[in-house]
Short mmCIF file of N, CA and C in Angstrom, two decimals:
data_model
loop_
_atom_site.label_atom_id
_atom_site.label_comp_id
_atom_site.label_asym_id
_atom_site.label_seq_id
_atom_site.Cartn_x
_atom_site.Cartn_y
_atom_site.Cartn_z
N MET A 1 50.17 198.33 274.10
CA MET A 1 51.62 198.42 274.28
C MET A 1 52.28 197.09 273.94
N ARG A 2 51.66 196.01 274.34
CA ARG A 2 52.24 194.68 274.10
C ARG A 2 52.49 194.46 272.61
N GLU A 3 51.51 194.76 271.79
CA GLU A 3 51.64 194.52 270.35
C GLU A 3 52.69 195.43 269.72
N ARG A 4 52.74 196.69 270.16
CA ARG A 4 53.74 197.61 269.64
C ARG A 4 55.14 197.15 270.04
N LEU A 5 55.27 196.70 271.24
CA LEU A 5 56.56 196.20 271.73
C LEU A 5 56.96 194.93 270.98
N LYS A 6 56.03 194.02 270.84
CA LYS A 6 56.29 192.77 270.12
C LYS A 6 56.76 193.06 268.69
N HIS A 7 56.08 193.97 268.03
CA HIS A 7 56.44 194.33 266.65
C HIS A 7 57.81 195.00 266.59
N ALA A 8 58.08 195.89 267.52
CA ALA A 8 59.33 196.66 267.50
C ALA A 8 60.57 195.81 267.71
N ILE A 9 60.43 194.74 268.46
CA ILE A 9 61.61 193.91 268.76
C ILE A 9 61.55 192.55 268.07
N ALA A 10 60.65 192.39 267.13
CA ALA A 10 60.49 191.10 266.45
C ALA A 10 61.78 190.63 265.80
N HIS A 11 62.51 191.52 265.17
CA HIS A 11 63.75 191.15 264.50
C HIS A 11 64.78 190.65 265.52
N ALA A 12 64.93 191.36 266.62
CA ALA A 12 65.86 190.95 267.67
C ALA A 12 65.46 189.60 268.25
N HIS A 13 64.17 189.39 268.39
CA HIS A 13 63.67 188.12 268.92
C HIS A 13 64.01 186.97 267.97
N ARG A 14 63.76 187.16 266.67
CA ARG A 14 64.08 186.12 265.68
C ARG A 14 65.58 185.83 265.65
N ASP A 15 66.40 186.88 265.70
CA ASP A 15 67.85 186.69 265.68
C ASP A 15 68.32 185.90 266.91
N LEU A 16 67.77 186.23 268.06
CA LEU A 16 68.16 185.53 269.28
C LEU A 16 67.71 184.08 269.24
N ASP A 17 66.50 183.84 268.78
CA ASP A 17 66.03 182.46 268.65
C ASP A 17 66.96 181.65 267.75
N ALA A 18 67.42 182.26 266.66
CA ALA A 18 68.33 181.56 265.75
C ALA A 18 69.66 181.25 266.43
N ARG A 19 70.17 182.17 267.22
CA ARG A 19 71.43 181.93 267.94
C ARG A 19 71.29 180.77 268.92
N TYR A 20 70.20 180.77 269.67
CA TYR A 20 70.01 179.73 270.68
C TYR A 20 69.63 178.39 270.05
N ALA A 21 69.06 178.42 268.86
CA ALA A 21 68.72 177.17 268.17
C ALA A 21 69.96 176.40 267.77
N ALA A 22 71.10 177.07 267.72
CA ALA A 22 72.35 176.41 267.35
C ALA A 22 72.86 175.47 268.44
N TYR A 23 72.38 175.62 269.66
CA TYR A 23 72.81 174.73 270.75
C TYR A 23 72.11 173.38 270.61
N ARG A 24 72.88 172.32 270.71
CA ARG A 24 72.30 170.96 270.70
C ARG A 24 71.87 170.65 272.13
N LEU A 25 70.62 170.94 272.42
CA LEU A 25 70.12 170.81 273.79
C LEU A 25 70.01 169.37 274.25
N THR A 26 70.07 168.42 273.34
CA THR A 26 69.95 167.01 273.73
C THR A 26 71.32 166.38 274.02
N SER A 27 72.38 167.18 273.93
CA SER A 27 73.70 166.70 274.35
C SER A 27 74.09 167.45 275.62
N VAL A 28 74.81 166.81 276.50
CA VAL A 28 75.20 167.45 277.76
C VAL A 28 76.01 168.71 277.48
N ASP A 29 76.96 168.62 276.54
CA ASP A 29 77.80 169.78 276.22
C ASP A 29 76.95 170.94 275.67
N GLY A 30 76.07 170.64 274.74
CA GLY A 30 75.23 171.68 274.15
C GLY A 30 74.29 172.31 275.17
N TYR A 31 73.71 171.48 276.00
CA TYR A 31 72.79 172.00 277.02
C TYR A 31 73.55 172.83 278.05
N CYS A 32 74.74 172.37 278.41
CA CYS A 32 75.57 173.11 279.36
C CYS A 32 75.92 174.49 278.79
N ARG A 33 76.32 174.54 277.53
CA ARG A 33 76.65 175.83 276.90
C ARG A 33 75.42 176.74 276.83
N PHE A 34 74.25 176.15 276.57
CA PHE A 34 73.00 176.92 276.57
C PHE A 34 72.75 177.55 277.94
N LEU A 35 72.90 176.75 278.99
CA LEU A 35 72.70 177.27 280.35
C LEU A 35 73.74 178.33 280.69
N GLU A 36 74.99 178.12 280.30
CA GLU A 36 76.03 179.11 280.57
C GLU A 36 75.73 180.43 279.87
N ALA A 37 75.32 180.36 278.62
CA ALA A 37 74.97 181.58 277.88
C ALA A 37 73.77 182.27 278.52
N SER A 38 72.78 181.49 278.89
CA SER A 38 71.59 182.07 279.52
C SER A 38 71.95 182.74 280.83
N ALA A 39 72.77 182.09 281.63
CA ALA A 39 73.18 182.65 282.92
C ALA A 39 74.01 183.92 282.74
N ALA A 40 74.85 183.94 281.71
CA ALA A 40 75.70 185.11 281.47
C ALA A 40 74.87 186.38 281.29
N ALA A 41 73.69 186.25 280.73
CA ALA A 41 72.81 187.40 280.55
C ALA A 41 71.81 187.54 281.69
N LEU A 42 71.22 186.44 282.10
CA LEU A 42 70.16 186.49 283.12
C LEU A 42 70.66 187.08 284.44
N LEU A 43 71.82 186.62 284.91
CA LEU A 43 72.29 187.06 286.23
C LEU A 43 72.50 188.57 286.31
N PRO A 44 73.20 189.20 285.36
CA PRO A 44 73.33 190.66 285.45
C PRO A 44 72.02 191.41 285.20
N LEU A 45 71.15 190.85 284.37
CA LEU A 45 69.86 191.51 284.15
C LEU A 45 69.01 191.48 285.41
N GLU A 46 68.96 190.35 286.09
CA GLU A 46 68.20 190.30 287.34
C GLU A 46 68.82 191.22 288.39
N ALA A 47 70.14 191.29 288.44
CA ALA A 47 70.81 192.20 289.39
C ALA A 47 70.46 193.65 289.06
N ALA A 48 70.43 194.00 287.78
CA ALA A 48 70.07 195.36 287.39
C ALA A 48 68.63 195.68 287.76
N LEU A 49 67.75 194.70 287.59
CA LEU A 49 66.35 194.89 287.98
C LEU A 49 66.24 195.10 289.49
N ASP A 50 67.01 194.33 290.26
CA ASP A 50 67.03 194.52 291.71
C ASP A 50 67.42 195.95 292.06
N ARG A 51 68.53 196.42 291.46
CA ARG A 51 69.02 197.77 291.76
C ARG A 51 68.01 198.85 291.36
N ALA A 52 67.23 198.56 290.32
CA ALA A 52 66.25 199.54 289.83
C ALA A 52 64.96 199.55 290.63
N GLY A 53 64.83 198.65 291.60
CA GLY A 53 63.63 198.62 292.43
C GLY A 53 62.46 197.90 291.79
N VAL A 54 62.74 196.86 291.03
CA VAL A 54 61.68 196.11 290.35
C VAL A 54 60.63 195.60 291.34
N ALA A 55 61.03 195.32 292.55
CA ALA A 55 60.09 194.80 293.56
C ALA A 55 59.00 195.81 293.89
N ASP A 56 59.23 197.08 293.61
CA ASP A 56 58.19 198.09 293.81
C ASP A 56 57.11 198.00 292.74
N LEU A 57 57.48 197.54 291.54
CA LEU A 57 56.52 197.36 290.45
C LEU A 57 55.88 195.99 290.47
N PHE A 58 56.66 195.00 290.85
CA PHE A 58 56.20 193.61 290.87
C PHE A 58 56.43 193.07 292.27
N LEU A 59 55.37 193.11 293.06
CA LEU A 59 55.49 192.67 294.45
C LEU A 59 55.89 191.21 294.56
N ASP A 60 55.63 190.44 293.52
CA ASP A 60 55.99 189.02 293.52
C ASP A 60 57.37 188.78 292.90
N TRP A 61 58.19 189.82 292.81
CA TRP A 61 59.52 189.70 292.22
C TRP A 61 60.31 188.52 292.78
N PRO A 62 60.35 188.30 294.10
CA PRO A 62 61.13 187.15 294.59
C PRO A 62 60.68 185.82 293.97
N ARG A 63 59.42 185.69 293.67
CA ARG A 63 58.91 184.47 293.05
C ARG A 63 59.31 184.38 291.58
N ARG A 64 59.57 185.50 290.96
CA ARG A 64 59.94 185.54 289.54
C ARG A 64 61.44 185.28 289.31
N LEU A 65 62.26 185.53 290.31
CA LEU A 65 63.71 185.38 290.18
C LEU A 65 64.10 183.97 289.77
N ARG A 66 65.02 183.88 288.81
CA ARG A 66 65.47 182.56 288.35
C ARG A 66 66.95 182.31 288.59
N ARG A 67 67.62 183.21 289.28
CA ARG A 67 69.07 183.03 289.47
C ARG A 67 69.40 181.76 290.24
N ALA A 68 68.63 181.43 291.25
CA ALA A 68 68.91 180.20 292.01
C ALA A 68 68.66 178.97 291.15
N ALA A 69 67.65 179.02 290.32
CA ALA A 69 67.32 177.88 289.46
C ALA A 69 68.41 177.62 288.43
N ILE A 70 68.88 178.66 287.78
CA ILE A 70 69.90 178.45 286.75
C ILE A 70 71.24 178.07 287.37
N THR A 71 71.54 178.62 288.53
CA THR A 71 72.79 178.26 289.21
C THR A 71 72.76 176.80 289.63
N ALA A 72 71.62 176.34 290.13
CA ALA A 72 71.49 174.92 290.52
C ALA A 72 71.64 174.02 289.30
N ASP A 73 71.04 174.42 288.18
CA ASP A 73 71.16 173.61 286.96
C ASP A 73 72.60 173.55 286.47
N LEU A 74 73.29 174.67 286.53
CA LEU A 74 74.70 174.68 286.13
C LEU A 74 75.53 173.77 287.02
N ASP A 75 75.25 173.79 288.32
CA ASP A 75 75.96 172.89 289.24
C ASP A 75 75.71 171.43 288.87
N ARG A 76 74.48 171.11 288.56
CA ARG A 76 74.13 169.71 288.23
C ARG A 76 74.79 169.22 286.94
N ILE A 77 74.95 170.13 285.99
CA ILE A 77 75.44 169.70 284.67
C ILE A 77 76.93 169.96 284.50
N GLY A 78 77.55 170.60 285.50
CA GLY A 78 78.98 170.86 285.42
C GLY A 78 79.36 172.14 284.72
N GLY A 79 78.44 173.07 284.66
CA GLY A 79 78.70 174.35 284.01
C GLY A 79 79.10 175.42 284.99
N VAL A 80 79.54 176.54 284.45
CA VAL A 80 79.98 177.66 285.27
C VAL A 80 79.37 178.94 284.71
N ALA A 81 78.86 179.75 285.58
CA ALA A 81 78.30 181.04 285.16
C ALA A 81 79.42 182.06 285.01
N HIS A 82 79.42 182.74 283.89
CA HIS A 82 80.36 183.84 283.62
C HIS A 82 79.52 185.05 283.23
N PRO A 83 78.94 185.73 284.25
CA PRO A 83 78.03 186.85 283.94
C PRO A 83 78.72 187.97 283.17
N LEU A 84 77.99 188.51 282.23
CA LEU A 84 78.44 189.69 281.51
C LEU A 84 78.37 190.88 282.46
N GLN A 85 78.95 191.98 282.04
CA GLN A 85 78.89 193.20 282.83
C GLN A 85 77.44 193.63 282.96
N SER A 86 77.07 194.04 284.15
CA SER A 86 75.71 194.47 284.41
C SER A 86 75.38 195.73 283.62
N PRO A 87 74.14 195.81 283.12
CA PRO A 87 73.76 197.02 282.38
C PRO A 87 73.67 198.24 283.30
N ALA A 88 73.63 199.40 282.69
CA ALA A 88 73.49 200.65 283.44
C ALA A 88 72.17 200.63 284.22
N LEU A 89 72.08 201.51 285.16
CA LEU A 89 70.88 201.59 285.99
C LEU A 89 69.65 201.77 285.11
N LEU A 90 68.66 200.94 285.36
CA LEU A 90 67.42 200.97 284.59
C LEU A 90 66.42 201.93 285.24
N GLY A 91 65.71 202.66 284.41
CA GLY A 91 64.59 203.44 284.89
C GLY A 91 63.34 202.57 284.84
N ARG A 92 62.23 203.13 285.25
CA ARG A 92 60.96 202.37 285.27
C ARG A 92 60.65 201.74 283.92
N ASN A 93 60.81 202.48 282.84
CA ASN A 93 60.50 201.96 281.52
C ASN A 93 61.50 200.90 281.07
N GLY A 94 62.75 201.08 281.44
CA GLY A 94 63.75 200.05 281.16
C GLY A 94 63.45 198.76 281.90
N VAL A 95 62.93 198.89 283.12
CA VAL A 95 62.51 197.72 283.89
C VAL A 95 61.40 196.98 283.14
N LEU A 96 60.42 197.72 282.66
CA LEU A 96 59.31 197.09 281.94
C LEU A 96 59.79 196.38 280.67
N GLY A 97 60.69 197.01 279.92
CA GLY A 97 61.22 196.39 278.72
C GLY A 97 62.03 195.14 279.02
N THR A 98 62.86 195.22 280.04
CA THR A 98 63.67 194.06 280.44
C THR A 98 62.78 192.93 280.94
N MET A 99 61.78 193.27 281.71
CA MET A 99 60.85 192.26 282.22
C MET A 99 60.09 191.60 281.09
N TYR A 100 59.77 192.35 280.05
CA TYR A 100 59.09 191.78 278.89
C TYR A 100 59.92 190.63 278.32
N VAL A 101 61.21 190.84 278.19
CA VAL A 101 62.09 189.82 277.63
C VAL A 101 62.21 188.63 278.59
N LEU A 102 62.46 188.90 279.86
CA LEU A 102 62.65 187.80 280.81
C LEU A 102 61.38 186.99 281.01
N GLU A 103 60.26 187.67 281.16
CA GLU A 103 59.01 186.93 281.36
C GLU A 103 58.58 186.23 280.09
N GLY A 104 58.80 186.85 278.95
CA GLY A 104 58.47 186.21 277.68
C GLY A 104 59.31 184.98 277.41
N SER A 105 60.52 184.95 277.95
CA SER A 105 61.39 183.79 277.73
C SER A 105 60.81 182.52 278.37
N ARG A 106 59.92 182.69 279.31
CA ARG A 106 59.28 181.51 279.92
C ARG A 106 58.42 180.77 278.89
N LEU A 107 57.88 181.51 277.93
CA LEU A 107 57.08 180.87 276.88
C LEU A 107 57.96 179.99 276.01
N GLY A 108 59.13 180.48 275.65
CA GLY A 108 60.08 179.68 274.89
C GLY A 108 60.62 178.51 275.68
N ALA A 109 60.72 178.68 276.99
CA ALA A 109 61.23 177.61 277.84
C ALA A 109 60.33 176.38 277.79
N LYS A 110 59.04 176.60 277.67
CA LYS A 110 58.11 175.46 277.55
C LYS A 110 58.44 174.63 276.32
N TYR A 111 58.73 175.30 275.22
CA TYR A 111 59.09 174.60 273.99
C TYR A 111 60.41 173.85 274.17
N LEU A 112 61.38 174.49 274.79
CA LEU A 112 62.69 173.85 274.98
C LEU A 112 62.58 172.63 275.89
N LEU A 113 61.73 172.71 276.89
CA LEU A 113 61.52 171.54 277.76
C LEU A 113 60.99 170.36 276.97
N ARG A 114 60.09 170.62 276.05
CA ARG A 114 59.57 169.53 275.21
C ARG A 114 60.68 168.95 274.34
N THR A 115 61.58 169.80 273.87
CA THR A 115 62.69 169.36 273.03
C THR A 115 63.60 168.39 273.77
N ILE A 116 63.87 168.67 275.03
CA ILE A 116 64.81 167.83 275.78
C ILE A 116 64.14 166.71 276.57
N ALA A 117 62.83 166.71 276.62
CA ALA A 117 62.11 165.74 277.46
C ALA A 117 62.43 164.29 277.12
N ASP A 118 62.60 163.98 275.87
CA ASP A 118 62.82 162.60 275.46
C ASP A 118 64.26 162.31 275.06
N CYS A 119 65.20 163.13 275.48
CA CYS A 119 66.57 162.92 275.03
C CYS A 119 67.23 161.73 275.71
N GLY A 120 66.69 161.31 276.85
CA GLY A 120 67.23 160.13 277.51
C GLY A 120 68.52 160.38 278.28
N GLU A 121 68.92 161.62 278.43
CA GLU A 121 70.15 161.95 279.15
C GLU A 121 69.79 162.39 280.57
N PRO A 122 70.11 161.55 281.57
CA PRO A 122 69.71 161.87 282.95
C PRO A 122 70.31 163.16 283.49
N ARG A 123 71.51 163.53 283.06
CA ARG A 123 72.12 164.77 283.55
C ARG A 123 71.33 165.98 283.07
N ILE A 124 70.82 165.91 281.85
CA ILE A 124 70.00 167.01 281.34
C ILE A 124 68.65 167.02 282.07
N ALA A 125 68.05 165.86 282.21
CA ALA A 125 66.75 165.76 282.88
C ALA A 125 66.81 166.29 284.32
N ALA A 126 67.97 166.17 284.95
CA ALA A 126 68.12 166.63 286.34
C ALA A 126 68.42 168.12 286.42
N ALA A 127 68.58 168.79 285.29
CA ALA A 127 68.99 170.19 285.28
C ALA A 127 67.99 171.06 284.52
N THR A 128 66.74 170.99 284.92
CA THR A 128 65.70 171.76 284.21
C THR A 128 64.94 172.73 285.12
N ARG A 129 65.52 173.07 286.25
CA ARG A 129 64.85 174.02 287.14
C ARG A 129 64.67 175.39 286.47
N TYR A 130 65.67 175.80 285.72
CA TYR A 130 65.60 177.10 285.04
C TYR A 130 64.48 177.10 284.00
N LEU A 131 64.47 176.10 283.15
CA LEU A 131 63.46 176.06 282.09
C LEU A 131 62.05 175.86 282.63
N SER A 132 61.92 175.18 283.73
CA SER A 132 60.58 174.91 284.27
C SER A 132 60.17 175.93 285.34
N HIS A 133 61.04 176.87 285.64
CA HIS A 133 60.73 177.85 286.69
C HIS A 133 59.46 178.63 286.36
N GLY A 134 58.55 178.68 287.30
CA GLY A 134 57.31 179.42 287.13
C GLY A 134 56.23 178.67 286.39
N SER A 135 56.52 177.44 286.01
CA SER A 135 55.53 176.64 285.29
C SER A 135 54.26 176.51 286.12
N GLY A 136 53.13 176.72 285.47
CA GLY A 136 51.85 176.61 286.17
C GLY A 136 51.45 177.88 286.91
N GLN A 137 52.30 178.89 286.90
CA GLN A 137 51.99 180.16 287.56
C GLN A 137 51.62 181.20 286.47
N PRO A 138 50.81 182.16 286.82
CA PRO A 138 50.36 183.15 285.82
C PRO A 138 51.34 184.31 285.65
N LEU A 139 52.63 184.05 285.66
CA LEU A 139 53.63 185.12 285.65
C LEU A 139 53.58 185.97 284.38
N TRP A 140 53.43 185.34 283.23
CA TRP A 140 53.35 186.10 281.98
C TRP A 140 52.07 186.93 281.95
N ARG A 141 50.97 186.32 282.31
CA ARG A 141 49.69 187.02 282.30
C ARG A 141 49.70 188.22 283.25
N THR A 142 50.24 188.04 284.45
CA THR A 142 50.26 189.15 285.41
C THR A 142 51.25 190.23 284.98
N PHE A 143 52.34 189.83 284.32
CA PHE A 143 53.25 190.83 283.77
C PHE A 143 52.53 191.68 282.72
N LEU A 144 51.85 191.00 281.79
CA LEU A 144 51.15 191.73 280.73
C LEU A 144 50.08 192.65 281.30
N ALA A 145 49.39 192.20 282.33
CA ALA A 145 48.37 193.06 282.96
C ALA A 145 49.02 194.32 283.50
N ARG A 146 50.19 194.18 284.12
CA ARG A 146 50.89 195.33 284.66
C ARG A 146 51.35 196.26 283.53
N LEU A 147 51.92 195.68 282.48
CA LEU A 147 52.38 196.46 281.33
C LEU A 147 51.23 197.25 280.73
N GLU A 148 50.11 196.61 280.53
CA GLU A 148 48.95 197.26 279.90
C GLU A 148 48.31 198.30 280.82
N SER A 149 48.53 198.19 282.12
CA SER A 149 47.94 199.16 283.05
C SER A 149 48.74 200.47 283.11
N GLU A 150 49.93 200.46 282.56
CA GLU A 150 50.79 201.65 282.58
C GLU A 150 50.23 202.72 281.65
N GLN A 151 50.31 203.95 282.09
CA GLN A 151 49.95 205.10 281.25
C GLN A 151 51.21 205.47 280.48
N VAL A 152 51.31 205.02 279.23
CA VAL A 152 52.53 205.12 278.46
C VAL A 152 52.46 206.28 277.48
N THR A 153 53.41 207.19 277.61
CA THR A 153 53.56 208.28 276.65
C THR A 153 54.41 207.78 275.48
N PRO A 154 54.45 208.52 274.38
CA PRO A 154 55.34 208.11 273.28
C PRO A 154 56.80 207.96 273.72
N ASN A 155 57.28 208.86 274.60
CA ASN A 155 58.64 208.76 275.10
C ASN A 155 58.83 207.50 275.96
N ASP A 156 57.82 207.21 276.80
CA ASP A 156 57.87 205.98 277.61
C ASP A 156 57.97 204.76 276.71
N GLU A 157 57.20 204.75 275.65
CA GLU A 157 57.19 203.61 274.73
C GLU A 157 58.58 203.40 274.13
N VAL A 158 59.23 204.47 273.74
CA VAL A 158 60.58 204.37 273.19
C VAL A 158 61.52 203.76 274.23
N GLU A 159 61.39 204.19 275.48
CA GLU A 159 62.26 203.68 276.54
C GLU A 159 61.97 202.22 276.87
N ILE A 160 60.71 201.82 276.83
CA ILE A 160 60.36 200.42 277.08
C ILE A 160 60.95 199.54 275.98
N ILE A 161 60.78 199.98 274.75
CA ILE A 161 61.33 199.23 273.61
C ILE A 161 62.86 199.17 273.71
N SER A 162 63.48 200.26 274.08
CA SER A 162 64.93 200.28 274.24
C SER A 162 65.38 199.31 275.34
N GLY A 163 64.63 199.25 276.43
CA GLY A 163 64.95 198.30 277.51
C GLY A 163 64.86 196.87 277.04
N ALA A 164 63.83 196.57 276.26
CA ALA A 164 63.68 195.22 275.73
C ALA A 164 64.80 194.91 274.74
N GLN A 165 65.12 195.85 273.88
CA GLN A 165 66.20 195.65 272.91
C GLN A 165 67.52 195.41 273.62
N SER A 166 67.78 196.17 274.68
CA SER A 166 69.03 195.99 275.44
C SER A 166 69.11 194.61 276.07
N ALA A 167 67.98 194.13 276.57
CA ALA A 167 67.97 192.79 277.17
C ALA A 167 68.23 191.73 276.10
N PHE A 168 67.59 191.87 274.94
CA PHE A 168 67.85 190.93 273.84
C PHE A 168 69.32 190.98 273.43
N ASP A 169 69.87 192.19 273.35
CA ASP A 169 71.28 192.35 272.98
C ASP A 169 72.19 191.63 273.98
N MET A 170 71.85 191.71 275.25
CA MET A 170 72.69 191.06 276.26
C MET A 170 72.66 189.54 276.07
N PHE A 171 71.48 188.98 275.83
CA PHE A 171 71.39 187.54 275.58
C PHE A 171 72.14 187.16 274.30
N ALA A 172 72.09 188.02 273.28
CA ALA A 172 72.80 187.74 272.03
C ALA A 172 74.32 187.75 272.26
N ARG A 173 74.80 188.74 273.03
CA ARG A 173 76.24 188.78 273.35
C ARG A 173 76.65 187.54 274.13
N ALA A 174 75.81 187.13 275.06
CA ALA A 174 76.12 185.96 275.86
C ALA A 174 76.18 184.71 275.00
N ALA A 175 75.26 184.61 274.05
CA ALA A 175 75.25 183.45 273.16
C ALA A 175 76.49 183.46 272.28
N GLY A 176 76.91 184.62 271.85
CA GLY A 176 78.12 184.72 271.04
C GLY A 176 79.36 184.36 271.82
N ALA A 177 79.41 184.73 273.09
CA ALA A 177 80.57 184.43 273.93
C ALA A 177 80.66 182.94 274.26
N ALA A 178 79.50 182.29 274.36
CA ALA A 178 79.48 180.87 274.73
C ALA A 178 79.60 179.94 273.52
N ALA A 179 79.54 180.49 272.33
CA ALA A 179 79.55 179.66 271.11
C ALA A 179 80.88 178.96 270.91
#
């Protein structure tokens, strides 16, 4: 399932990476706009996952939540969260697709942390709770184990892919609004 999902949303992933690459993360303004765009999508997506009962699928959901981390970073850097409208109620497969995007973003966060590590800007260095959230924990690995343990029908697969695509779309809209 992981490989089929990765292949199905590869274009959306590349497009989103290109949008976020436009932010100058080594400047306070650019990093602030990056955090604002990220929060605009992350906050409603996490709220939608809460409403969908994600904690029933992922017992460690409270440990995975990043809303407090991104809000703290925005406070430190002088940014403001402007969440987009929350998505419609997610079903089980939509939860899995959305979680694929959110958990996978932790992999990209490692790269972004390296990008800003040597920028020399103390305000940015003090606002990395979001990017470093979950570092050293097996969150991606345990997510993938759960995804692979699912008995997925062709219809389920379509719904999982749709959930992931919707999450990517939300981040893309947020990046466009913050540009």
